[in-house]
Amino acid sequence: MEGWDPNTKSTLTQIPLLSTRAGPRDGAAWTQRLKEEYRALIAYTGMNKSNDNDWFRISATNPEGTHWSGKCWYVHNLRKYEFDLQFDIPVTYPATSPEIELPQLDGKTHKMYRGGKICLTVHFKPLWAKNWFGIAHGLCLGLAPWLAAEIPILVDSGAVKHKDDEVIASTTTTE
Amino acid sequence: MEEELRAMAEDLEEFKRISRESVHADLFAQLQRRVEKITSLAKSGPIRRSKVKDMSAEVVDSNPYSRLMALQRMGIVKDYERIRNFSIAIVGIGGVGSVAAEMLTRCGIGRLLLYDYDTVELANMNRLFFRPDQVGMTKTDAAVQTLSDINPDVVLESYSMNITTVKGFETFTKSLTCQNTHSSKHFIGVDLVLSCVDNYEARMVVNQACNEINLTWIESGVSEDAVSGHIQLLIPGETACFACVPPLVVASGVDEKTLKRDGVCAASLPTTMGVIAGLLVQNALKFLLKFGHVSPYLGYNALKDFFPTMSMKPNLQCSNNSCLDRQREYVSRKPERDAAAKAKEAEMLSEAVETALHLDNEWNISIVGDDDVESSNASSSTSGMLPDGLIHELPTADFHQKAPIAQDSGAFPDDLDELRKHLDALNAA
Ligand SMILES: [Zn+2]
């Protein structure tokens, strides 16, 4: 698995694969797929918690299960940086993966496409296409390595400020 | 404003008459010149041309179509005016799509449907078409603004939305098939889709829609390093669809390892985008107006000025079900195609005999039929090696997780709501 660290790979292989190949327009098959998505997310979240590596919250915001939102965070220099997280299940899912968006970081880094969509390595899509992955795998293989690579750079360059610092800055300016 | 200026000129004349002081004559003359200049400037302001009912071939400087209709006189295109009956959908109004839209508008296309979810930004100004004063407008609205000024004859529809969501896709497919009742022409559906998007996901959505509706489309792309691009013709069932084979792109010759990707996702050049837009629209015109040869795949390597070509047959194991349906239909129509080809051959043969009877071939020039040109130029299917200069866009996956890990069904409820609650509880813990 070129492009990923051994840790990501071993985590990935422990997330249950999905067995129903269905998209949001596939009716009952999509409901079945959603159940599998939840099972994989529950397994992944539980795994993160027991490894003391809890790093995201995500849930579907509509009954059809096509829009998801939540939070993700990353600890850098002992401080926690938290961001809103959202994505839509594309109409061509699971042939194509969801495009993960961090809207608060839109315009702050070149490693993003329009609308705050994170820019993934060229190795992501082939891996996604070949394996029976779901939302949990996408987060593990796409978002987690992206945060690990980009957040330290964004914090060190000052593009991203810790929320405590931002509060201090705004109170000092109002004084 | 014109009236105000005229009144001002009259006042000035009157003032000059009653003042009678010759010492002010120079000053009056200067003031009059200034008013005249402003008046002429005001007159040269934006004027909108009126709509044209029929395309005329008349060569006068007021005819916007004379040079296009000349194509017909020269025998390049049989019936150019047919262009007014065609509808084209352009998905993605960025560096390629906007330029393609302007070209088609200037060519007098009947109707254009424009799709994009983005707004115009200053960061787009290294590309053609959009102007700084349009920053903040949706790309589709800004495009309609400019295009309707250039050619009011074109029926323009603006769809500012994301086609990849379930709802967006519904609107998208509906707009590709329904009737436009706002124009006198009553266009139904579209004749061709041009994909000018910048990502794989959106291309797969266009592919899905075109396979379902059975619509021909031409895909276009510019590489993220801005020095290569391509166009690809996709006829559902007849050529490979976008899901049939892994996407092909032009090898720029720059080693992926030496390419400094760090810190940037994509670069762009107005030149490369302009070239690709030109190749795209050129092939769209050839396809619709039936002249010349439409390239199944045409690449552009800007560093070497190299244009590789190839063609791709559909994959019998394509993962897209609509593609498989279209493939079956295409196979079942084979007798029809054979009959048509035979008829055409007979027609061409009789024409050739006629020509031979009438002309002594004193230059000893032999005419090469269309079919010969085709077979000598285009390399056949991709089953074997890729032609020189073309590579797969994405690396092959080097990891395949075999069997799904057995799920302890006892540990999880089977009800969706229960599962949702289970995750929520875990999240809250
Ligand atoms: Zn296919």
Coordinates of C-alpha atoms and ligand atoms in Angstrom, one line a residue:
Chain A
M1 CA 0.0 0.0 0.0
E2 CA 2.2 2.8 -1.4
G3 CA 1.4 6.2 0.2
W4 CA 0.2 5.1 3.6
D5 CA 2.0 4.4 6.9
P6 CA 1.8 0.8 8.3
N7 CA -0.4 2.1 11.2
T8 CA -3.1 3.3 8.8
K9 CA -2.9 0.0 6.9
S10 CA -3.3 -2.2 10.0
T11 CA -6.2 0.0 11.2
L12 CA -7.9 -0.2 7.8
T13 CA -7.7 -4.0 7.6
Q14 CA -9.6 -4.2 10.9
I15 CA -12.6 -2.2 9.7
P16 CA -15.3 -4.6 8.5
L17 CA -15.7 -4.5 4.7
L18 CA -19.1 -3.9 3.1
S19 CA -20.8 -6.6 1.0
T20 CA -23.8 -4.8 -0.6
R21 CA -22.8 -2.8 -3.6
A22 CA -25.6 -0.3 -3.7
G23 CA -26.0 3.5 -4.1
P24 CA -28.6 6.0 -2.8
R25 CA -30.9 5.4 -5.7
D26 CA -31.1 1.6 -5.2
G27 CA -34.0 1.5 -2.7
A28 CA -34.0 -1.5 -0.4
A29 CA -30.4 -2.4 -1.3
W30 CA -29.4 1.1 -0.2
T31 CA -31.0 0.5 3.2
Q32 CA -29.0 -2.7 3.5
R33 CA -25.9 -0.8 2.5
L34 CA -26.6 1.9 5.1
K35 CA -26.8 -0.8 7.8
E36 CA -23.4 -2.1 6.8
E37 CA -22.0 1.5 6.8
Y38 CA -23.3 1.9 10.4
R39 CA -21.8 -1.4 11.4
A40 CA -18.4 -0.5 10.0
L41 CA -18.5 3.0 11.6
I42 CA -19.5 1.5 15.0
A43 CA -16.6 -1.0 14.7
Y44 CA -14.2 1.7 13.7
T45 CA -15.3 4.2 16.4
G46 CA -15.1 1.5 19.0
M47 CA -11.6 0.5 17.8
N48 CA -10.4 4.2 18.0
K49 CA -11.8 4.6 21.5
S50 CA -10.1 1.5 22.8
N51 CA -6.8 2.5 21.2
D52 CA -7.2 6.0 22.8
N53 CA -7.3 7.4 19.3
D54 CA -10.8 8.8 19.0
W55 CA -10.7 11.5 16.3
F56 CA -14.1 12.0 14.7
R57 CA -17.9 12.1 15.1
I58 CA -20.1 11.6 12.2
S59 CA -23.8 10.9 11.6
A60 CA -26.3 11.1 8.8
T61 CA -28.4 14.3 8.9
N62 CA -31.3 13.1 6.7
P63 CA -33.4 10.0 6.8
E64 CA -32.1 8.9 3.3
G65 CA -28.6 8.8 4.7
T66 CA -27.2 10.8 1.8
H67 CA -25.8 13.8 3.8
W68 CA -23.4 13.3 6.7
S69 CA -21.9 15.8 9.1
G70 CA -19.9 15.9 12.3
K71 CA -16.6 16.9 13.7
C72 CA -13.0 15.8 13.4
W73 CA -10.0 16.8 15.4
Y74 CA -6.3 16.5 15.5
V75 CA -3.8 16.9 18.4
H76 CA -0.7 18.9 17.6
N77 CA 1.8 20.0 20.3
L78 CA -0.6 18.8 22.9
R79 CA -3.4 21.1 21.7
K80 CA -6.6 19.9 20.1
Y81 CA -7.7 21.4 16.8
E82 CA -11.3 20.7 15.9
F83 CA -13.1 21.1 12.5
D84 CA -16.5 20.7 11.1
L85 CA -16.7 17.8 8.7
Q86 CA -19.3 17.0 6.1
F87 CA -19.9 15.1 2.8
D88 CA -22.7 13.9 0.5
I89 CA -23.0 10.4 -0.7
P90 CA -22.6 10.8 -4.5
V91 CA -25.2 9.4 -6.8
T92 CA -22.5 7.1 -8.3
Y93 CA -21.6 5.7 -4.8
P94 CA -19.9 3.3 -4.2
A95 CA -18.2 3.4 -7.6
T96 CA -16.9 6.8 -6.4
S97 CA -16.1 7.7 -2.8
P98 CA -17.7 10.6 -0.9
E99 CA -15.7 13.8 -1.3
I100 CA -14.9 14.8 2.3
E101 CA -15.2 18.5 3.1
L102 CA -13.8 20.6 5.9
P103 CA -15.6 23.9 5.1
Q104 CA -13.7 25.9 7.8
L105 CA -10.4 25.3 6.1
D106 CA -11.6 26.3 2.6
G107 CA -9.2 28.7 1.1
K108 CA -6.5 28.2 3.8
T109 CA -4.6 25.4 2.0
H110 CA -3.8 24.5 -1.6
K111 CA -4.3 20.8 -0.6
M112 CA -8.0 21.4 -1.1
Y113 CA -10.4 21.7 -4.0
R114 CA -13.3 24.2 -4.3
G115 CA -15.7 24.1 -1.4
G116 CA -13.2 22.8 1.1
K117 CA -12.9 19.3 -0.4
I118 CA -9.7 17.6 0.7
C119 CA -7.2 16.7 -1.9
L120 CA -6.2 13.0 -1.7
T121 CA -3.2 11.1 -3.1
V122 CA -3.4 9.5 -6.5
H123 CA -3.4 6.1 -4.8
F124 CA -6.7 6.6 -3.0
K125 CA -9.2 6.2 -5.9
P126 CA -7.7 2.9 -7.3
L127 CA -7.7 1.4 -3.8
W128 CA -11.3 2.6 -3.2
A129 CA -12.4 1.2 -6.6
K130 CA -10.8 -2.2 -6.0
N131 CA -12.0 -2.9 -2.4
W132 CA -15.3 -3.1 -0.7
F133 CA -14.8 0.0 1.3
G134 CA -17.4 2.4 2.9
I135 CA -17.5 5.7 4.8
A136 CA -15.4 4.4 7.7
H137 CA -12.7 3.2 5.3
G138 CA -12.8 6.6 3.5
L139 CA -12.3 8.4 6.8
C140 CA -9.4 6.1 7.8
L141 CA -7.7 6.1 4.4
G142 CA -8.5 9.7 3.3
L143 CA -9.2 12.1 6.1
A144 CA -6.9 10.8 8.9
P145 CA -3.7 10.9 6.9
W146 CA -4.7 14.3 5.4
L147 CA -5.2 15.8 8.9
A148 CA -1.9 14.3 10.1
A149 CA 0.0 15.8 7.1
E150 CA -1.8 19.2 6.8
I151 CA -2.8 20.4 10.3
P152 CA 0.8 20.7 11.7
I153 CA 1.7 22.8 8.6
L154 CA -1.4 25.0 8.9
V155 CA -0.9 25.5 12.7
D156 CA 2.9 26.3 12.3
S157 CA 2.3 28.7 9.5
G158 CA -0.4 30.5 11.5
A159 CA -3.2 29.8 9.0
V160 CA -5.1 27.8 11.7
K161 CA -5.3 29.2 15.2
H162 CA -6.3 27.3 18.3
K163 CA -9.7 28.4 19.4
D164 CA -8.4 29.5 22.8
D165 CA -6.0 31.8 21.1
E166 CA -8.7 33.2 18.8
V167 CA -10.9 34.1 21.8
I168 CA -8.0 35.9 23.5
A169 CA -7.2 37.7 20.2
S170 CA -10.8 38.8 19.8
T171 CA -11.2 40.0 23.4
T172 CA -8.0 42.0 23.2
T173 CA -9.2 43.8 20.1
T174 CA -12.5 44.7 21.7
E175 CA -10.8 46.2 24.7
Chain B
M1 CA -27.5 61.1 -21.3
E2 CA -27.5 61.9 -25.1
E3 CA -30.3 64.4 -24.5
E4 CA -28.6 66.1 -21.7
L5 CA -25.4 66.5 -23.8
R6 CA -27.4 67.9 -26.7
A7 CA -29.0 70.5 -24.3
M8 CA -25.6 71.3 -22.9
A9 CA -24.3 72.0 -26.5
E10 CA -27.2 74.3 -27.2
D11 CA -26.7 76.2 -23.9
L12 CA -23.1 76.6 -24.8
E13 CA -24.0 78.0 -28.2
E14 CA -26.5 80.4 -26.7
F15 CA -24.0 81.6 -24.0
K16 CA -21.4 82.2 -26.8
R17 CA -24.0 84.2 -28.7
I18 CA -25.0 86.5 -25.9
S19 CA -21.6 87.0 -24.3
R20 CA -20.1 88.4 -27.6
E21 CA -16.8 88.7 -25.9
S22 CA -14.2 87.6 -28.5
V23 CA -11.6 87.1 -25.7
H24 CA -13.6 84.0 -24.7
A25 CA -13.8 82.5 -28.2
D26 CA -11.0 80.0 -27.7
L27 CA -12.5 78.8 -24.4
F28 CA -15.9 78.4 -26.0
A29 CA -14.4 76.4 -28.9
Q30 CA -12.6 74.1 -26.5
L31 CA -15.7 73.6 -24.4
Q32 CA -17.7 72.7 -27.6
R33 CA -15.0 70.2 -28.6
R34 CA -15.2 68.5 -25.2
V35 CA -19.0 68.2 -25.4
E36 CA -18.8 66.8 -28.9
K37 CA -16.2 64.2 -27.8
I38 CA -18.3 63.1 -24.8
T39 CA -21.4 62.9 -27.1
S40 CA -19.6 60.6 -29.5
L41 CA -18.2 58.5 -26.6
A42 CA -21.7 58.1 -25.2
K43 CA -22.9 57.0 -28.6
S44 CA -20.2 54.3 -28.8
G45 CA -21.4 52.7 -25.5
P46 CA -22.8 49.1 -25.4
I47 CA -25.3 48.4 -28.0
R48 CA -27.1 45.1 -28.2
R49 CA -27.6 43.5 -31.6
S50 CA -31.0 42.3 -32.3
K51 CA -31.9 38.7 -32.9
V52 CA -31.6 37.2 -36.4
K53 CA -34.4 35.2 -37.8
D54 CA -32.6 33.2 -40.5
M55 CA -28.8 32.7 -40.9
S56 CA -27.9 34.5 -44.1
A57 CA -24.8 33.9 -46.3
E58 CA -24.8 37.5 -47.5
V59 CA -21.4 39.0 -47.1
V60 CA -22.0 42.3 -45.4
D61 CA -20.3 43.6 -42.2
S62 CA -23.6 43.6 -40.3
N63 CA -24.2 39.8 -40.8
P64 CA -22.8 37.9 -37.8
Y65 CA -23.0 34.6 -39.7
S66 CA -21.5 35.4 -43.1
R67 CA -18.1 33.8 -42.4
L68 CA -19.8 30.7 -40.9
M69 CA -22.2 30.3 -43.8
A70 CA -19.2 30.5 -46.1
L71 CA -18.3 27.0 -44.8
Q72 CA -21.3 25.8 -46.7
R73 CA -20.4 27.7 -49.9
M74 CA -16.9 26.2 -49.8
G75 CA -18.4 22.7 -49.4
I76 CA -16.9 22.0 -46.0
V77 CA -20.3 21.7 -44.2
K78 CA -23.5 20.6 -46.0
D79 CA -26.1 22.6 -44.2
Y80 CA -24.6 24.9 -41.6
E81 CA -27.8 26.5 -40.5
R82 CA -28.8 23.1 -38.9
I83 CA -26.6 24.3 -36.0
R84 CA -29.6 26.3 -34.8
N85 CA -31.6 23.2 -34.1
F86 CA -29.0 21.6 -31.8
S87 CA -28.9 21.8 -28.0
I88 CA -25.6 21.2 -26.2
A89 CA -25.2 20.7 -22.4
I90 CA -21.9 21.9 -21.0
V91 CA -21.1 20.5 -17.5
G92 CA -18.4 22.6 -15.7
I93 CA -18.1 26.2 -16.7
G94 CA -14.4 26.6 -15.8
G95 CA -11.4 27.3 -17.9
V96 CA -12.4 24.8 -20.6
G97 CA -16.2 24.9 -20.3
S98 CA -16.6 28.7 -20.5
V99 CA -14.4 29.0 -23.5
A100 CA -16.2 26.1 -25.2
A101 CA -19.5 27.9 -24.4
E102 CA -18.3 31.1 -26.0
M103 CA -17.1 29.3 -29.2
L104 CA -20.4 27.5 -29.6
T105 CA -22.3 30.8 -28.9
R106 CA -20.3 32.6 -31.7
C107 CA -21.0 29.6 -34.0
G108 CA -24.7 30.2 -33.5
I109 CA -25.6 27.0 -31.7
G110 CA -29.4 26.7 -31.0
R111 CA -29.4 26.2 -27.3
L112 CA -26.8 25.8 -24.5
L113 CA -27.4 24.4 -21.0
L114 CA -24.8 25.4 -18.5
Y115 CA -24.0 23.5 -15.3
D116 CA -21.7 24.5 -12.4
Y117 CA -22.1 25.0 -8.6
D118 CA -19.2 27.5 -8.3
T119 CA -18.9 31.2 -8.3
V120 CA -16.5 33.4 -10.2
E121 CA -13.3 34.2 -8.1
L122 CA -10.3 36.4 -8.7
A123 CA -8.2 33.2 -8.6
N124 CA -10.0 32.3 -11.9
M125 CA -8.6 35.3 -13.8
N126 CA -5.5 33.5 -15.2
R127 CA -8.1 31.7 -17.4
L128 CA -10.1 33.1 -20.3
F129 CA -13.7 34.3 -20.5
F130 CA -14.7 35.6 -17.0
R131 CA -14.0 39.3 -16.1
P132 CA -13.0 40.7 -12.7
D133 CA -16.4 42.6 -12.5
Q134 CA -18.2 39.2 -12.4
V135 CA -16.5 38.1 -9.2
G136 CA -19.1 36.7 -6.8
M137 CA -21.7 35.8 -9.5
T138 CA -22.4 32.2 -10.1
K139 CA -20.4 31.0 -13.0
T140 CA -23.5 30.0 -15.0
D141 CA -25.2 33.4 -14.5
A142 CA -22.0 35.3 -15.4
A143 CA -21.6 33.1 -18.5
V144 CA -25.2 33.8 -19.5
Q145 CA -24.6 37.5 -19.1
T146 CA -21.6 37.5 -21.4
L147 CA -22.9 35.0 -23.9
S148 CA -26.3 36.6 -24.4
D149 CA -24.5 39.9 -25.2
I150 CA -22.3 38.1 -27.7
N151 CA -25.2 36.3 -29.5
P152 CA -28.8 36.9 -28.4
D153 CA -29.9 34.2 -30.9
V154 CA -28.7 31.4 -28.6
V155 CA -31.2 30.0 -26.0
L156 CA -29.3 29.9 -22.7
E157 CA -30.2 27.9 -19.6
S158 CA -28.3 28.4 -16.4
Y159 CA -28.1 25.5 -13.8
S160 CA -26.1 26.6 -10.7
M161 CA -26.0 23.3 -8.8
N162 CA -24.0 20.2 -7.9
I163 CA -24.9 17.3 -10.2
T164 CA -23.2 14.7 -8.0
T165 CA -25.9 14.7 -5.2
V166 CA -29.0 12.6 -5.5
K167 CA -31.2 15.7 -5.9
G168 CA -28.8 17.4 -8.2
F169 CA -28.6 14.3 -10.4
E170 CA -32.4 14.2 -10.8
T171 CA -32.5 17.9 -11.9
F172 CA -29.6 17.2 -14.2
T173 CA -31.1 14.2 -16.0
K174 CA -34.5 15.9 -16.2
S175 CA -33.0 19.0 -17.8
L176 CA -31.2 16.8 -20.4
T177 CA -34.4 15.2 -21.6
C178 CA -37.2 17.7 -21.1
Q179 CA -38.5 20.4 -23.5
N180 CA -37.6 24.1 -23.4
T181 CA -40.8 26.0 -23.8
H182 CA -39.3 29.5 -23.4
S183 CA -38.2 29.8 -27.0
S184 CA -40.1 29.6 -30.2
K185 CA -38.1 26.6 -31.3
H186 CA -39.3 24.2 -28.6
F187 CA -36.1 22.2 -28.2
I188 CA -36.5 18.8 -26.8
G189 CA -33.6 17.2 -24.9
V190 CA -30.0 17.7 -25.9
D191 CA -28.0 16.4 -28.8
L192 CA -24.6 16.3 -27.1
V193 CA -23.1 16.7 -23.7
L194 CA -19.7 18.2 -23.2
S195 CA -18.0 17.4 -19.9
C196 CA -15.6 20.1 -18.8
V197 CA -15.3 19.2 -15.1
D198 CA -12.0 18.8 -13.3
N199 CA -12.5 15.7 -11.2
Y200 CA -13.1 11.9 -11.6
E201 CA -16.3 11.9 -9.4
A202 CA -18.1 14.4 -11.6
R203 CA -17.1 12.6 -14.8
M204 CA -18.5 9.4 -13.4
V205 CA -21.8 11.3 -12.8
V206 CA -21.9 12.6 -16.4
N207 CA -21.1 9.0 -17.5
Q208 CA -24.0 7.6 -15.4
A209 CA -26.5 10.2 -16.8
C210 CA -25.4 9.7 -20.4
N211 CA -25.5 5.9 -20.1
E212 CA -29.0 6.0 -18.6
I213 CA -30.4 8.5 -21.2
N214 CA -28.3 7.0 -24.1
L215 CA -26.7 10.4 -24.9
T216 CA -23.4 10.8 -26.7
W217 CA -20.9 13.0 -24.8
I218 CA -17.4 14.2 -25.2
E219 CA -15.2 14.3 -22.1
S220 CA -12.3 16.8 -21.8
G221 CA -9.6 17.2 -19.3
V222 CA -6.5 19.2 -18.5
S223 CA -3.8 17.6 -16.4
E224 CA -3.1 19.0 -12.9
D225 CA 0.4 20.1 -14.0
A226 CA -1.3 22.2 -16.8
V227 CA 0.9 20.9 -19.6
S228 CA -1.3 18.2 -21.1
G229 CA -4.9 17.4 -21.9
H230 CA -7.3 15.3 -23.8
I231 CA -10.7 14.8 -25.3
Q232 CA -12.6 11.6 -25.5
L233 CA -15.8 10.7 -27.5
L234 CA -18.2 8.4 -25.6
I235 CA -21.2 6.9 -27.4
P236 CA -23.1 4.6 -25.0
G237 CA -22.8 1.0 -26.1
E238 CA -20.6 1.7 -29.0
T239 CA -17.4 3.0 -27.4
A240 CA -15.9 2.4 -24.0
C241 CA -17.8 4.3 -21.3
F242 CA -15.9 6.2 -18.6
A243 CA -16.3 3.3 -16.2
C244 CA -15.4 0.6 -18.8
V245 CA -11.6 1.1 -18.6
P246 CA -9.4 3.1 -16.1
P247 CA -9.2 6.7 -17.3
L248 CA -6.4 7.4 -19.8
V249 CA -4.4 10.6 -19.9
V250 CA -1.5 12.0 -21.8
A251 CA 2.0 11.4 -20.3
S252 CA 3.4 14.9 -19.9
G253 CA 7.0 13.5 -19.9
V254 CA 7.5 15.0 -16.5
D255 CA 8.6 12.4 -14.0
E256 CA 5.9 12.0 -11.3
K257 CA 8.7 11.7 -8.8
T258 CA 10.3 15.0 -9.8
L259 CA 7.0 16.8 -10.0
K260 CA 6.7 19.0 -6.9
R261 CA 3.2 18.4 -5.8
D262 CA 3.8 19.5 -2.3
G263 CA 1.5 22.3 -1.2
V264 CA -0.6 22.4 -4.4
C265 CA -3.4 20.4 -5.9
A266 CA -3.4 21.8 -9.4
A267 CA -1.9 24.4 -11.7
S268 CA -3.6 25.9 -14.8
L269 CA -2.7 27.7 -18.0
P270 CA -5.1 29.6 -20.2
T271 CA -3.2 28.3 -23.3
T272 CA -3.6 24.6 -22.5
M273 CA -7.3 25.1 -21.6
G274 CA -7.9 27.2 -24.7
V275 CA -6.3 24.4 -26.9
I276 CA -8.4 21.7 -25.3
A277 CA -11.6 23.8 -25.5
G278 CA -10.8 24.3 -29.2
L279 CA -10.3 20.6 -29.9
L280 CA -13.5 19.8 -27.9
V281 CA -15.7 22.2 -29.8
Q282 CA -14.1 21.4 -33.1
N283 CA -15.1 17.7 -32.6
A284 CA -18.5 18.7 -31.3
L285 CA -19.1 20.7 -34.5
K286 CA -17.9 17.8 -36.7
F287 CA -20.1 15.4 -34.8
L288 CA -23.3 17.5 -35.1
L289 CA -22.8 18.9 -38.6
K290 CA -21.4 15.7 -39.9
F291 CA -18.1 16.8 -41.5
G292 CA -14.6 15.4 -41.2
H293 CA -13.6 12.7 -38.8
V294 CA -14.5 12.8 -35.1
S295 CA -11.6 11.7 -32.9
P296 CA -12.5 8.9 -30.5
Y297 CA -9.6 10.0 -28.2
L298 CA -7.2 12.8 -28.9
G299 CA -4.4 13.7 -26.5
Y300 CA -2.3 16.9 -26.3
N301 CA 1.1 17.0 -24.9
A302 CA 2.0 20.7 -24.6
L303 CA 5.7 20.1 -23.8
K304 CA 6.3 18.1 -27.0
D305 CA 3.4 19.4 -29.1
F306 CA 2.5 15.7 -29.6
F307 CA -1.1 14.6 -30.2
P308 CA -1.6 10.9 -29.6
T309 CA -4.9 9.2 -30.7
M310 CA -6.6 5.9 -30.1
S311 CA -10.0 4.3 -29.7
M312 CA -11.5 2.1 -27.0
K313 CA -14.1 -0.6 -27.3
P314 CA -16.7 -1.1 -24.5
N315 CA -15.8 -3.5 -21.7
L316 CA -18.2 -6.5 -21.5
Q317 CA -17.6 -6.7 -17.8
C318 CA -18.2 -3.0 -17.2
S319 CA -19.4 -2.2 -13.6
N320 CA -22.0 0.2 -14.9
N321 CA -25.3 -1.6 -15.6
S322 CA -26.7 1.0 -17.9
C323 CA -23.5 0.7 -20.0
L324 CA -24.2 -3.1 -20.3
D325 CA -27.8 -2.4 -21.4
R326 CA -26.5 0.1 -24.1
Q327 CA -23.9 -2.5 -25.2
R328 CA -26.6 -5.1 -25.7
E329 CA -28.8 -2.7 -27.7
Y330 CA -25.8 -1.8 -29.9
V331 CA -25.1 -5.4 -30.7
S332 CA -28.8 -6.0 -31.6
R333 CA -28.7 -3.1 -34.1
K334 CA -25.8 -4.6 -36.1
P335 CA -27.9 -5.8 -39.1
E336 CA -29.3 -2.3 -39.4
R337 CA -25.8 -0.8 -39.4
D338 CA -24.6 -3.3 -41.9
A339 CA -27.4 -2.5 -44.3
A340 CA -26.8 1.2 -44.0
A341 CA -23.1 0.7 -44.6
K342 CA -23.8 -1.4 -47.7
A343 CA -26.2 1.2 -49.0
K344 CA -23.6 4.0 -48.5
E345 CA -20.9 1.9 -50.1
A346 CA -23.0 1.4 -53.2
E347 CA -23.8 5.1 -53.3
M348 CA -20.2 6.0 -53.1
L349 CA -19.3 3.4 -55.8
S350 CA -21.8 4.8 -58.3
E351 CA -20.5 8.3 -57.6
A352 CA -17.0 7.2 -58.1
V353 CA -17.9 5.5 -61.4
E354 CA -19.6 8.7 -62.5
T355 CA -16.6 10.8 -61.6
A356 CA -14.3 8.4 -63.5
L357 CA -16.5 8.7 -66.6
H358 CA -16.4 12.4 -66.5
L359 CA -12.8 13.0 -65.7
D360 CA -9.5 11.9 -67.1
N361 CA -7.3 11.4 -64.1
E362 CA -4.4 13.3 -65.6
W363 CA -2.7 13.9 -62.3
N364 CA -2.9 10.2 -61.4
I365 CA -4.2 11.0 -58.0
S366 CA -6.0 8.1 -56.2
I367 CA -8.8 8.9 -53.9
V368 CA -8.5 7.4 -50.4
G369 CA -11.9 6.6 -48.9
D370 CA -12.9 7.7 -45.5
D371 CA -12.6 4.1 -44.2
D372 CA -8.9 3.8 -45.3
V373 CA -8.0 7.0 -43.5
E374 CA -9.7 5.8 -40.4
S375 CA -8.0 2.5 -40.2
S376 CA -4.6 3.9 -40.9
N377 CA -4.8 6.7 -38.4
A378 CA -6.6 5.4 -35.3
S379 CA -5.0 2.5 -33.5
S380 CA -7.5 -0.2 -32.6
S381 CA -8.8 -1.2 -29.2
T382 CA -6.9 -0.8 -26.0
S383 CA -6.8 -4.5 -25.2
G384 CA -3.1 -4.7 -25.7
M385 CA -0.5 -2.0 -25.2
L386 CA -1.4 1.7 -24.9
P387 CA -0.3 3.9 -27.8
D388 CA 2.8 6.0 -27.4
G389 CA 2.4 8.9 -25.1
L390 CA -0.8 7.7 -23.3
I391 CA -0.8 6.4 -19.7
H392 CA -3.5 5.4 -17.1
E393 CA -4.4 8.4 -15.0
L394 CA -4.3 6.5 -11.8
P395 CA -1.8 4.0 -10.5
T396 CA -3.1 0.4 -10.1
A397 CA -4.2 -0.5 -6.6
D398 CA -1.5 -2.5 -4.9
F399 CA -3.7 -3.8 -2.1
H400 CA -6.8 -5.9 -2.3
Q401 CA -8.5 -7.0 0.9
K402 CA -9.9 -10.4 0.0
A403 CA -12.8 -11.7 2.0
P404 CA -14.9 -9.4 4.2
I405 CA -14.0 -9.9 7.8
A406 CA -16.8 -12.0 9.3
Q407 CA -19.2 -9.8 11.1
D408 CA -20.6 -11.0 14.4
S409 CA -24.2 -10.4 13.6
G410 CA -25.1 -11.0 17.2
A411 CA -23.2 -8.0 18.3
F412 CA -25.1 -5.6 16.1
P413 CA -28.8 -5.0 15.7
D414 CA -30.2 -5.5 12.2
D415 CA -32.6 -2.5 12.3
L416 CA -31.3 0.8 10.8
D417 CA -32.7 3.0 13.5
E418 CA -31.2 0.7 16.2
L419 CA -27.8 0.9 14.4
R420 CA -28.1 4.7 14.2
K421 CA -28.8 4.9 18.0
H422 CA -25.9 2.5 18.7
L423 CA -23.5 4.9 16.9
D424 CA -25.0 8.0 18.5
A425 CA -24.5 6.3 21.9
L426 CA -21.0 5.4 21.1
N427 CA -20.4 9.0 19.9
A428 CA -21.8 10.5 23.1
A429 CA -19.8 8.2 25.4
Ligands
ZN1 ZN -19.0 0.9 -19.5

